[in-house]
Coordinates of C-alpha atoms in Angstrom, one line a residue:
M170 CA -0.1 0.0 -0.1
T171 CA 1.4 3.3 -1.1
D172 CA 0.9 7.0 -2.0
C173 CA 1.8 6.7 -5.5
S174 CA 1.4 8.4 -8.6
A175 CA 1.9 6.9 -12.1
Q176 CA 2.6 7.8 -16.1
Y177 CA 1.8 5.4 -18.7
S178 CA 3.2 6.0 -22.1
G179 CA 3.3 4.0 -25.3
R180 CA 0.1 3.1 -27.4
L181 CA -1.9 5.5 -25.1
N182 CA -1.1 7.9 -22.8
A183 CA -2.5 8.2 -19.3
S184 CA -1.6 9.5 -15.9
L185 CA -2.8 8.7 -12.1
P186 CA -2.2 11.9 -9.7
L187 CA -0.9 11.1 -6.2
A188 CA -3.3 9.1 -3.9
K189 CA -3.4 6.2 -1.9
R190 CA -3.5 2.9 -3.5
V191 CA -2.7 -0.7 -3.8
L192 CA 0.1 -1.9 -5.9
L193 CA 0.1 -5.3 -6.8
V194 CA 3.2 -7.2 -8.4
K195 CA 2.9 -10.5 -9.2
A196 CA 5.4 -13.5 -10.0
D197 CA 5.4 -13.0 -13.8
N198 CA 6.2 -9.2 -13.0
S199 CA 2.6 -8.0 -14.0
V200 CA 1.9 -4.8 -12.3
L201 CA -1.6 -3.4 -11.4
I202 CA -2.6 -0.4 -9.4
F203 CA -6.0 -0.7 -7.5
S204 CA -7.9 1.9 -5.5
E205 CA -10.3 1.4 -2.9
L206 CA -13.5 2.5 -4.7
G207 CA -14.5 1.7 -8.4
S208 CA -14.7 -1.5 -10.1
Y209 CA -12.7 -4.7 -9.5
K210 CA -10.5 -3.6 -12.4
P211 CA -7.1 -1.9 -11.9
L212 CA -6.9 1.9 -12.5
N213 CA -3.6 1.1 -14.6
W214 CA -1.4 -1.9 -15.2
M215 CA 1.2 -3.5 -17.3
A216 CA 0.5 -7.0 -18.5
A217 CA 3.5 -9.6 -18.8
P218 CA 5.9 -10.4 -20.5
C219 CA 7.5 -6.9 -19.1
T220 CA 10.5 -6.0 -17.1
I221 CA 10.5 -4.0 -13.8
R222 CA 13.4 -1.6 -12.7
Q223 CA 13.6 0.1 -9.2
I224 CA 14.8 3.3 -9.1
D225 CA 16.0 4.8 -5.8
P226 CA 16.0 8.6 -6.2
P227 CA 18.9 10.5 -4.7
D228 CA 17.9 11.5 -1.2
A229 CA 15.3 9.3 -1.2
D230 CA 13.3 9.1 2.2
D231 CA 9.9 7.6 3.7
D232 CA 8.7 10.9 5.0
P233 CA 5.5 11.4 3.5
D234 CA 5.6 15.4 4.1
T235 CA 8.7 15.7 2.0
P236 CA 8.6 15.9 -1.7
V237 CA 11.3 13.5 -2.5
P238 CA 9.8 10.1 -3.3
E239 CA 10.7 7.0 -1.4
R240 CA 11.0 4.9 -4.6
V241 CA 10.2 4.7 -8.5
L242 CA 9.6 1.7 -10.4
R243 CA 9.7 1.6 -14.4
V244 CA 7.6 -1.2 -15.9
C245 CA 8.7 -1.7 -19.6
A246 CA 6.7 -4.2 -22.1
E247 CA 8.9 -6.5 -23.9
K248 CA 7.1 -6.6 -26.9
S249 CA 6.3 -2.8 -27.4
D250 CA 7.3 0.5 -26.6
D251 CA 4.8 0.9 -23.5
V252 CA 6.1 2.3 -20.3
L253 CA 4.4 2.3 -16.8
E254 CA 6.4 4.5 -14.3
I255 CA 5.3 4.7 -10.9
T256 CA 6.5 6.9 -8.1
L257 CA 6.0 5.9 -4.8
Q258 CA 6.0 8.9 -2.6
H259 CA 5.4 7.1 0.6
I260 CA 4.8 3.0 1.1
Y261 CA 2.8 2.1 4.1
A262 CA 3.5 -1.5 3.7
D263 CA 5.4 -3.6 1.5
H264 CA 4.9 -7.6 1.9
T265 CA 5.6 -10.6 -0.2
Y266 CA 3.6 -13.7 -0.3
D267 CA 4.3 -17.0 -2.1
L268 CA 0.8 -18.1 -3.3
G269 CA 1.9 -21.8 -4.8
E270 CA 0.3 -23.1 -7.6
D271 CA -3.4 -22.1 -8.4
P272 CA -5.5 -25.2 -9.4
G273 CA -7.7 -22.5 -11.7
L274 CA -11.2 -21.4 -11.7
V275 CA -14.0 -24.3 -11.9
K276 CA -16.9 -23.0 -13.7
D277 CA -20.5 -24.1 -12.8
G278 CA -23.2 -24.0 -15.4
V279 CA -21.0 -23.7 -18.0
E280 CA -22.4 -25.4 -21.5
D281 CA -20.5 -28.6 -20.9
H282 CA -22.6 -29.1 -17.7
L283 CA -25.9 -28.1 -19.3
Q284 CA -25.3 -30.4 -22.2
R285 CA -24.3 -33.7 -19.8
Y286 CA -27.4 -32.9 -17.4
L287 CA -29.7 -32.6 -20.6
A288 CA -28.3 -35.7 -22.1
E289 CA -28.9 -37.3 -18.8
Q290 CA -32.5 -36.0 -18.6
I291 CA -33.3 -36.0 -22.3
E292 CA -37.1 -36.4 -21.6
R293 CA -37.0 -32.9 -20.7
I294 CA -37.5 -32.4 -24.7
G295 CA -40.5 -34.4 -24.6
E296 CA -42.0 -37.7 -23.3
G297 CA -40.6 -40.8 -24.5
A298 CA -37.4 -39.0 -25.9
K299 CA -34.2 -41.3 -26.0
L300 CA -30.7 -40.2 -26.3
V301 CA -28.6 -41.2 -29.4
R302 CA -25.3 -39.3 -28.2
R303 CA -23.8 -36.3 -26.9
E304 CA -21.3 -34.3 -29.5
Y305 CA -23.0 -36.1 -32.6
P306 CA -20.1 -35.7 -35.3
T307 CA -20.9 -33.8 -38.6
A308 CA -18.8 -32.4 -41.3
I309 CA -19.3 -29.0 -40.2
G310 CA -18.6 -29.8 -36.2
P311 CA -20.3 -31.9 -33.7
V312 CA -24.2 -31.3 -32.9
D313 CA -24.5 -31.0 -28.7
I314 CA -27.0 -33.7 -28.6
M315 CA -28.7 -35.9 -31.1
A316 CA -31.7 -37.6 -29.9
V317 CA -34.9 -39.2 -30.9
D318 CA -38.4 -38.0 -29.8
G319 CA -41.2 -40.1 -28.7
N320 CA -42.2 -40.7 -32.4
G321 CA -38.9 -42.0 -33.5
A322 CA -37.8 -38.7 -35.2
H323 CA -34.4 -37.6 -34.9
V324 CA -33.8 -34.2 -33.2
A325 CA -30.8 -31.9 -33.0
I326 CA -30.1 -29.9 -29.9
E327 CA -27.9 -26.7 -29.8
I328 CA -27.0 -25.5 -26.2
K329 CA -25.9 -22.3 -25.1
R330 CA -25.8 -20.6 -21.5
H331 CA -27.4 -17.5 -23.4
G332 CA -29.0 -18.1 -26.4
G333 CA -28.8 -15.5 -29.3
I334 CA -29.0 -15.4 -33.2
D335 CA -25.6 -17.0 -33.7
G336 CA -26.5 -20.2 -32.0
V337 CA -29.7 -20.4 -34.1
E338 CA -27.7 -19.9 -37.2
Q339 CA -25.5 -22.8 -35.9
L340 CA -28.5 -25.2 -35.5
T341 CA -29.8 -23.9 -38.9
R342 CA -26.4 -25.2 -40.5
Y343 CA -26.4 -28.6 -38.8
C344 CA -30.3 -29.2 -39.4
K345 CA -29.6 -28.6 -43.2
L346 CA -26.8 -30.8 -43.1
L347 CA -28.3 -33.5 -41.4
N348 CA -31.7 -33.6 -43.3
R349 CA -29.4 -34.4 -46.4
D350 CA -28.9 -37.8 -44.9
P351 CA -31.7 -40.3 -45.8
L352 CA -30.9 -42.4 -43.0
I353 CA -31.9 -39.9 -40.1
A354 CA -34.2 -37.4 -42.1
P355 CA -36.2 -35.9 -41.1
V356 CA -34.5 -33.8 -38.4
R357 CA -35.9 -31.2 -36.4
G358 CA -34.1 -28.9 -34.1
I359 CA -34.3 -27.5 -30.6
F360 CA -32.6 -24.7 -29.3
A361 CA -31.7 -24.9 -25.4
A362 CA -30.4 -22.2 -23.3
Q363 CA -30.8 -20.8 -19.9
T364 CA -31.6 -17.6 -21.4
I365 CA -32.7 -16.7 -25.1
T366 CA -33.1 -13.2 -26.7
P367 CA -36.3 -12.1 -28.2
Q368 CA -34.6 -12.0 -31.7
A369 CA -33.3 -15.5 -31.3
R370 CA -36.7 -16.8 -30.2
T371 CA -38.3 -15.3 -33.2
L372 CA -35.6 -16.4 -35.6
A373 CA -35.8 -19.9 -34.3
H374 CA -39.7 -20.0 -34.7
E375 CA -39.2 -18.7 -38.1
R376 CA -36.6 -21.8 -38.9
G377 CA -39.2 -24.0 -37.4
F378 CA -37.1 -24.9 -34.3
E379 CA -38.5 -25.1 -30.5
C380 CA -36.8 -23.3 -27.8
L381 CA -36.3 -25.0 -24.4
I382 CA -35.3 -22.9 -21.5
L383 CA -33.0 -24.8 -19.3
D384 CA -33.0 -24.2 -15.3
Y385 CA -29.5 -25.4 -14.5
D386 CA -30.4 -25.4 -10.6
D387 CA -33.3 -27.9 -11.4
M388 CA -31.3 -29.8 -13.5
K389 CA -29.2 -30.3 -10.6
G390 CA -31.7 -31.3 -8.5
Q391 CA -32.8 -28.2 -6.6
E392 CA -35.5 -26.2 -5.8
D393 CA -37.6 -23.6 -7.8
G394 CA -36.8 -25.2 -11.3
T395 CA -39.4 -24.6 -14.2
L396 CA -38.9 -26.0 -17.7
R397 CA -40.9 -24.2 -20.6
L398 CA -40.9 -25.8 -24.1
F399 CA -42.2 -23.1 -26.6

């Protein structure tokens, strides 16, 4: 934590006036400057790969009331001419921690989870439905789920977390290709997502597709799950 000012030069020029801030230097030399207020994003930063050079000004001291800074950090990008120069007027706390290896973020509710749950609960598309397979291969990429409905007709299902027009277009391409195969045609489409935009819903209906709203919590076996097939 430090009273600092900063000057960024290169592809853009930006400056931060003197104020109390948190300065984070990561093991890869990335440097991020945070304030107490505002969003979670840093006010300014330099991403790796970069080099950090510490400059100790003549007559440097740790007295916040003197104009002489305590330390200057010059951070230079390795792949461009960008430079972030941070003047540390007074350092309140300087700590180093080894966080060790991070296991990474485990996302819940991603498309793969939705696909797996719907494959296990394929009757959600209609009574008597049966799973053919997940990731059904085609010449233009795999269909998320291929199933047969209660009448024995094939159903191609495209799954998104947030369904937009691009997803409907993708399902259109799959169905157009699959319906050329006399062994499985006719193939109808279902566009399944946690949310579907009005524009995507309209386009799906125009293409003859059904829209299926997926309640992730309900699919996990939690309460308050409603399924709507339009």
